[in-house]
């Protein structure tokens, strides 16, 4: 069994930040659950364009408000606590944080933690050492 307190992750290599977000990786590929699970915080005003070509991602909002623009269908959805979106078809999308957003994100296949977004907003598939 894995039992982890998010406080143990802060300041470790599982505490990943870019200039647009911070992500605490509760579970990664090396934990052998078949998915990774992250708590991602996006500051107010950020606009993230992404397309996960190599992964499926589900995002559950636990705090804050914003919007999600599905660029494949040109549909805009409100994001608020209790809303989940699942990118089941690798959709191009834009996530806007109106206030600071806190989300729980699950990736399949799991991230190993060192992935960087490419110019399209995708993560590569990386293998563990
Ligand atoms: C919501 C979203 O996808 N943000 C980008 C970061 C990602 N959630 C991650 O690497 O944890």
JSON list of C-alpha atoms and ligand atoms in Angstrom, two decimals:
[
{"chain": "A", "resi": 1, "resn": "UNK", "atom": "CA", "xyz": [0.00, 0.00, 0.00]},
{"chain": "A", "resi": 2, "resn": "UNK", "atom": "CA", "xyz": [1.14, 3.52, -0.74]},
{"chain": "A", "resi": 3, "resn": "UNK", "atom": "CA", "xyz": [0.14, 6.22, 1.73]},
{"chain": "A", "resi": 4, "resn": "UNK", "atom": "CA", "xyz": [1.48, 9.67, 1.03]},
{"chain": "A", "resi": 5, "resn": "UNK", "atom": "CA", "xyz": [0.88, 13.12, 2.49]},
{"chain": "A", "resi": 6, "resn": "UNK", "atom": "CA", "xyz": [1.22, 15.92, -0.04]},
{"chain": "A", "resi": 7, "resn": "UNK", "atom": "CA", "xyz": [3.27, 17.83, 2.54]},
{"chain": "A", "resi": 8, "resn": "UNK", "atom": "CA", "xyz": [6.04, 15.22, 2.13]},
{"chain": "A", "resi": 9, "resn": "UNK", "atom": "CA", "xyz": [6.31, 16.04, -1.57]},
{"chain": "A", "resi": 10, "resn": "UNK", "atom": "CA", "xyz": [6.80, 19.80, -1.32]},
{"chain": "A", "resi": 11, "resn": "UNK", "atom": "CA", "xyz": [10.38, 20.77, -2.12]},
{"chain": "A", "resi": 12, "resn": "UNK", "atom": "CA", "xyz": [11.30, 17.35, -3.54]},
{"chain": "A", "resi": 13, "resn": "UNK", "atom": "CA", "xyz": [11.81, 16.35, -7.18]},
{"chain": "A", "resi": 14, "resn": "UNK", "atom": "CA", "xyz": [8.06, 15.55, -7.24]},
{"chain": "A", "resi": 15, "resn": "UNK", "atom": "CA", "xyz": [7.39, 19.28, -6.75]},
{"chain": "A", "resi": 16, "resn": "UNK", "atom": "CA", "xyz": [7.56, 20.56, -10.34]},
{"chain": "A", "resi": 17, "resn": "UNK", "atom": "CA", "xyz": [7.08, 24.18, -11.42]},
{"chain": "A", "resi": 18, "resn": "UNK", "atom": "CA", "xyz": [7.06, 26.07, -14.68]},
{"chain": "A", "resi": 19, "resn": "UNK", "atom": "CA", "xyz": [6.44, 29.78, -15.18]},
{"chain": "A", "resi": 20, "resn": "UNK", "atom": "CA", "xyz": [2.72, 28.90, -15.61]},
{"chain": "A", "resi": 21, "resn": "UNK", "atom": "CA", "xyz": [1.94, 26.24, -12.98]},
{"chain": "A", "resi": 22, "resn": "UNK", "atom": "CA", "xyz": [3.10, 24.15, -10.07]},
{"chain": "A", "resi": 23, "resn": "UNK", "atom": "CA", "xyz": [2.42, 20.41, -9.92]},
{"chain": "A", "resi": 24, "resn": "UNK", "atom": "CA", "xyz": [2.87, 18.06, -6.97]},
{"chain": "A", "resi": 25, "resn": "UNK", "atom": "CA", "xyz": [3.19, 14.50, -8.24]},
{"chain": "A", "resi": 26, "resn": "UNK", "atom": "CA", "xyz": [1.46, 12.19, -5.76]},
{"chain": "A", "resi": 27, "resn": "UNK", "atom": "CA", "xyz": [1.82, 9.14, -8.01]},
{"chain": "A", "resi": 28, "resn": "UNK", "atom": "CA", "xyz": [4.17, 8.57, -10.94]},
{"chain": "A", "resi": 29, "resn": "UNK", "atom": "CA", "xyz": [4.93, 5.66, -13.29]},
{"chain": "A", "resi": 30, "resn": "UNK", "atom": "CA", "xyz": [7.51, 4.30, -10.85]},
{"chain": "A", "resi": 31, "resn": "UNK", "atom": "CA", "xyz": [4.70, 3.80, -8.31]},
{"chain": "A", "resi": 32, "resn": "UNK", "atom": "CA", "xyz": [3.28, 1.15, -10.69]},
{"chain": "A", "resi": 33, "resn": "UNK", "atom": "CA", "xyz": [-0.38, 2.16, -10.47]},
{"chain": "A", "resi": 34, "resn": "UNK", "atom": "CA", "xyz": [-0.80, 2.45, -14.25]},
{"chain": "A", "resi": 35, "resn": "UNK", "atom": "CA", "xyz": [-1.58, 6.17, -14.03]},
{"chain": "A", "resi": 36, "resn": "UNK", "atom": "CA", "xyz": [-0.01, 9.26, -12.50]},
{"chain": "A", "resi": 37, "resn": "UNK", "atom": "CA", "xyz": [-1.88, 11.65, -10.21]},
{"chain": "A", "resi": 38, "resn": "UNK", "atom": "CA", "xyz": [-0.87, 15.25, -9.65]},
{"chain": "A", "resi": 39, "resn": "UNK", "atom": "CA", "xyz": [-2.19, 18.29, -7.80]},
{"chain": "A", "resi": 40, "resn": "UNK", "atom": "CA", "xyz": [-1.67, 21.19, -10.17]},
{"chain": "A", "resi": 41, "resn": "UNK", "atom": "CA", "xyz": [-2.00, 24.85, -9.15]},
{"chain": "A", "resi": 42, "resn": "UNK", "atom": "CA", "xyz": [-2.37, 27.51, -11.83]},
{"chain": "A", "resi": 43, "resn": "UNK", "atom": "CA", "xyz": [-2.15, 31.19, -10.80]},
{"chain": "A", "resi": 44, "resn": "UNK", "atom": "CA", "xyz": [-4.92, 33.67, -11.68]},
{"chain": "A", "resi": 45, "resn": "UNK", "atom": "CA", "xyz": [-4.60, 35.07, -15.17]},
{"chain": "A", "resi": 46, "resn": "UNK", "atom": "CA", "xyz": [-2.65, 32.18, -16.71]},
{"chain": "A", "resi": 47, "resn": "UNK", "atom": "CA", "xyz": [-3.73, 30.88, -20.13]},
{"chain": "A", "resi": 48, "resn": "UNK", "atom": "CA", "xyz": [-2.42, 27.41, -21.03]},
{"chain": "A", "resi": 49, "resn": "UNK", "atom": "CA", "xyz": [-2.75, 25.98, -24.55]},
{"chain": "A", "resi": 50, "resn": "UNK", "atom": "CA", "xyz": [-2.15, 22.23, -24.58]},
{"chain": "A", "resi": 51, "resn": "UNK", "atom": "CA", "xyz": [-2.71, 19.04, -26.53]},
{"chain": "A", "resi": 52, "resn": "UNK", "atom": "CA", "xyz": [-1.68, 15.76, -24.97]},
{"chain": "A", "resi": 53, "resn": "UNK", "atom": "CA", "xyz": [-1.01, 13.73, -28.12]},
{"chain": "A", "resi": 54, "resn": "UNK", "atom": "CA", "xyz": [0.57, 10.84, -26.21]},
{"chain": "A", "resi": 55, "resn": "UNK", "atom": "CA", "xyz": [-1.57, 10.75, -23.08]},
{"chain": "A", "resi": 56, "resn": "UNK", "atom": "CA", "xyz": [-5.13, 10.83, -21.84]},
{"chain": "A", "resi": 57, "resn": "UNK", "atom": "CA", "xyz": [-5.67, 13.26, -18.99]},
{"chain": "A", "resi": 58, "resn": "UNK", "atom": "CA", "xyz": [-8.55, 13.79, -16.58]},
{"chain": "A", "resi": 59, "resn": "UNK", "atom": "CA", "xyz": [-8.62, 17.06, -14.64]},
{"chain": "A", "resi": 60, "resn": "UNK", "atom": "CA", "xyz": [-10.85, 17.60, -11.59]},
{"chain": "A", "resi": 61, "resn": "UNK", "atom": "CA", "xyz": [-11.18, 21.13, -10.25]},
{"chain": "A", "resi": 62, "resn": "UNK", "atom": "CA", "xyz": [-11.12, 21.39, -6.47]},
{"chain": "A", "resi": 63, "resn": "UNK", "atom": "CA", "xyz": [-10.66, 25.16, -6.10]},
{"chain": "A", "resi": 64, "resn": "UNK", "atom": "CA", "xyz": [-10.92, 28.33, -8.17]},
{"chain": "A", "resi": 65, "resn": "UNK", "atom": "CA", "xyz": [-12.75, 29.28, -11.36]},
{"chain": "A", "resi": 66, "resn": "UNK", "atom": "CA", "xyz": [-11.78, 29.50, -14.99]},
{"chain": "A", "resi": 67, "resn": "UNK", "atom": "CA", "xyz": [-12.72, 28.21, -18.42]},
{"chain": "A", "resi": 68, "resn": "UNK", "atom": "CA", "xyz": [-11.82, 25.40, -20.78]},
{"chain": "A", "resi": 69, "resn": "UNK", "atom": "CA", "xyz": [-11.93, 25.98, -24.54]},
{"chain": "A", "resi": 70, "resn": "UNK", "atom": "CA", "xyz": [-12.09, 22.79, -26.62]},
{"chain": "A", "resi": 71, "resn": "UNK", "atom": "CA", "xyz": [-10.40, 23.99, -29.81]},
{"chain": "A", "resi": 72, "resn": "UNK", "atom": "CA", "xyz": [-11.50, 20.88, -31.73]},
{"chain": "A", "resi": 73, "resn": "UNK", "atom": "CA", "xyz": [-15.21, 21.67, -31.30]},
{"chain": "A", "resi": 74, "resn": "UNK", "atom": "CA", "xyz": [-14.92, 25.39, -30.45]},
{"chain": "A", "resi": 75, "resn": "UNK", "atom": "CA", "xyz": [-16.83, 24.81, -27.20]},
{"chain": "A", "resi": 76, "resn": "UNK", "atom": "CA", "xyz": [-16.12, 26.73, -23.99]},
{"chain": "A", "resi": 77, "resn": "UNK", "atom": "CA", "xyz": [-16.90, 25.16, -20.61]},
{"chain": "A", "resi": 78, "resn": "UNK", "atom": "CA", "xyz": [-16.91, 26.85, -17.21]},
{"chain": "A", "resi": 79, "resn": "UNK", "atom": "CA", "xyz": [-14.42, 25.40, -14.74]},
{"chain": "A", "resi": 80, "resn": "UNK", "atom": "CA", "xyz": [-15.28, 25.52, -11.03]},
{"chain": "A", "resi": 81, "resn": "UNK", "atom": "CA", "xyz": [-15.01, 23.17, -8.05]},
{"chain": "A", "resi": 82, "resn": "UNK", "atom": "CA", "xyz": [-16.70, 19.86, -8.79]},
{"chain": "A", "resi": 83, "resn": "UNK", "atom": "CA", "xyz": [-16.15, 19.99, -12.57]},
{"chain": "A", "resi": 84, "resn": "UNK", "atom": "CA", "xyz": [-14.07, 17.28, -14.25]},
{"chain": "A", "resi": 85, "resn": "UNK", "atom": "CA", "xyz": [-12.88, 17.28, -17.84]},
{"chain": "A", "resi": 86, "resn": "UNK", "atom": "CA", "xyz": [-11.39, 14.22, -19.51]},
{"chain": "A", "resi": 87, "resn": "UNK", "atom": "CA", "xyz": [-9.33, 14.57, -22.68]},
{"chain": "A", "resi": 88, "resn": "UNK", "atom": "CA", "xyz": [-10.40, 11.24, -24.15]},
{"chain": "A", "resi": 89, "resn": "UNK", "atom": "CA", "xyz": [-9.61, 12.20, -27.76]},
{"chain": "A", "resi": 90, "resn": "UNK", "atom": "CA", "xyz": [-6.36, 14.15, -27.32]},
{"chain": "A", "resi": 91, "resn": "UNK", "atom": "CA", "xyz": [-8.24, 17.41, -27.87]},
{"chain": "A", "resi": 92, "resn": "UNK", "atom": "CA", "xyz": [-6.40, 20.70, -28.39]},
{"chain": "A", "resi": 93, "resn": "UNK", "atom": "CA", "xyz": [-7.55, 22.94, -25.58]},
{"chain": "A", "resi": 94, "resn": "UNK", "atom": "CA", "xyz": [-6.96, 26.18, -23.71]},
{"chain": "A", "resi": 95, "resn": "UNK", "atom": "CA", "xyz": [-7.35, 26.32, -19.93]},
{"chain": "A", "resi": 96, "resn": "UNK", "atom": "CA", "xyz": [-7.77, 29.82, -18.48]},
{"chain": "A", "resi": 97, "resn": "UNK", "atom": "CA", "xyz": [-7.45, 30.50, -14.76]},
{"chain": "A", "resi": 98, "resn": "UNK", "atom": "CA", "xyz": [-9.75, 33.39, -13.82]},
{"chain": "A", "resi": 99, "resn": "UNK", "atom": "CA", "xyz": [-8.78, 32.92, -10.19]},
{"chain": "A", "resi": 100, "resn": "UNK", "atom": "CA", "xyz": [-6.07, 30.59, -8.96]},
{"chain": "A", "resi": 101, "resn": "UNK", "atom": "CA", "xyz": [-7.08, 27.06, -9.96]},
{"chain": "A", "resi": 102, "resn": "UNK", "atom": "CA", "xyz": [-6.27, 23.92, -8.01]},
{"chain": "A", "resi": 103, "resn": "UNK", "atom": "CA", "xyz": [-6.85, 20.70, -9.92]},
{"chain": "A", "resi": 104, "resn": "UNK", "atom": "CA", "xyz": [-6.24, 17.00, -9.49]},
{"chain": "A", "resi": 105, "resn": "UNK", "atom": "CA", "xyz": [-4.85, 15.61, -12.76]},
{"chain": "A", "resi": 106, "resn": "UNK", "atom": "CA", "xyz": [-4.57, 11.95, -13.76]},
{"chain": "A", "resi": 107, "resn": "UNK", "atom": "CA", "xyz": [-2.45, 10.86, -16.73]},
{"chain": "A", "resi": 108, "resn": "UNK", "atom": "CA", "xyz": [-2.58, 7.58, -18.64]},
{"chain": "A", "resi": 109, "resn": "UNK", "atom": "CA", "xyz": [0.05, 6.39, -19.45]},
{"chain": "A", "resi": 110, "resn": "UNK", "atom": "CA", "xyz": [1.64, 7.70, -16.25]},
{"chain": "A", "resi": 111, "resn": "UNK", "atom": "CA", "xyz": [4.27, 10.42, -16.29]},
{"chain": "A", "resi": 112, "resn": "UNK", "atom": "CA", "xyz": [7.69, 9.67, -14.86]},
{"chain": "A", "resi": 113, "resn": "UNK", "atom": "CA", "xyz": [8.04, 13.30, -13.76]},
{"chain": "A", "resi": 114, "resn": "UNK", "atom": "CA", "xyz": [10.75, 14.70, -16.04]},
{"chain": "A", "resi": 115, "resn": "UNK", "atom": "CA", "xyz": [8.53, 15.38, -19.07]},
{"chain": "A", "resi": 116, "resn": "UNK", "atom": "CA", "xyz": [8.49, 18.90, -20.50]},
{"chain": "A", "resi": 117, "resn": "UNK", "atom": "CA", "xyz": [5.72, 20.32, -22.65]},
{"chain": "A", "resi": 118, "resn": "UNK", "atom": "CA", "xyz": [6.74, 20.62, -26.31]},
{"chain": "A", "resi": 119, "resn": "UNK", "atom": "CA", "xyz": [5.63, 23.51, -28.53]},
{"chain": "A", "resi": 120, "resn": "UNK", "atom": "CA", "xyz": [2.17, 21.93, -29.02]},
{"chain": "A", "resi": 121, "resn": "UNK", "atom": "CA", "xyz": [1.67, 21.44, -25.28]},
{"chain": "A", "resi": 122, "resn": "UNK", "atom": "CA", "xyz": [2.25, 17.66, -25.37]},
{"chain": "A", "resi": 123, "resn": "UNK", "atom": "CA", "xyz": [4.39, 15.56, -23.10]},
{"chain": "A", "resi": 124, "resn": "UNK", "atom": "CA", "xyz": [6.70, 12.92, -24.63]},
{"chain": "A", "resi": 125, "resn": "UNK", "atom": "CA", "xyz": [6.63, 9.30, -23.47]},
{"chain": "A", "resi": 126, "resn": "UNK", "atom": "CA", "xyz": [9.74, 8.88, -21.29]},
{"chain": "A", "resi": 127, "resn": "UNK", "atom": "CA", "xyz": [11.08, 5.68, -19.76]},
{"chain": "A", "resi": 128, "resn": "UNK", "atom": "CA", "xyz": [12.35, 5.40, -16.22]},
{"chain": "A", "resi": 129, "resn": "UNK", "atom": "CA", "xyz": [16.09, 4.67, -15.81]},
{"chain": "B", "resi": 1, "resn": "LIG", "atom": "C1", "xyz": [-4.12, 21.28, -16.18]},
{"chain": "B", "resi": 1, "resn": "LIG", "atom": "C2", "xyz": [-2.83, 20.88, -16.80]},
{"chain": "B", "resi": 1, "resn": "LIG", "atom": "O1", "xyz": [-2.79, 19.97, -17.55]},
{"chain": "B", "resi": 1, "resn": "LIG", "atom": "N1", "xyz": [-1.76, 21.61, -16.45]},
{"chain": "B", "resi": 1, "resn": "LIG", "atom": "C3", "xyz": [-0.43, 21.29, -16.91]},
{"chain": "B", "resi": 1, "resn": "LIG", "atom": "C4", "xyz": [0.38, 20.54, -15.90]},
{"chain": "B", "resi": 1, "resn": "LIG", "atom": "C5", "xyz": [-0.04, 19.11, -15.72]},
{"chain": "B", "resi": 1, "resn": "LIG", "atom": "N2", "xyz": [-1.29, 19.00, -15.04]},
{"chain": "B", "resi": 1, "resn": "LIG", "atom": "C6", "xyz": [1.01, 18.37, -14.91]},
{"chain": "B", "resi": 1, "resn": "LIG", "atom": "O2", "xyz": [2.10, 18.12, -15.44]},
{"chain": "B", "resi": 1, "resn": "LIG", "atom": "O3", "xyz": [0.75, 18.02, -13.77]}
]
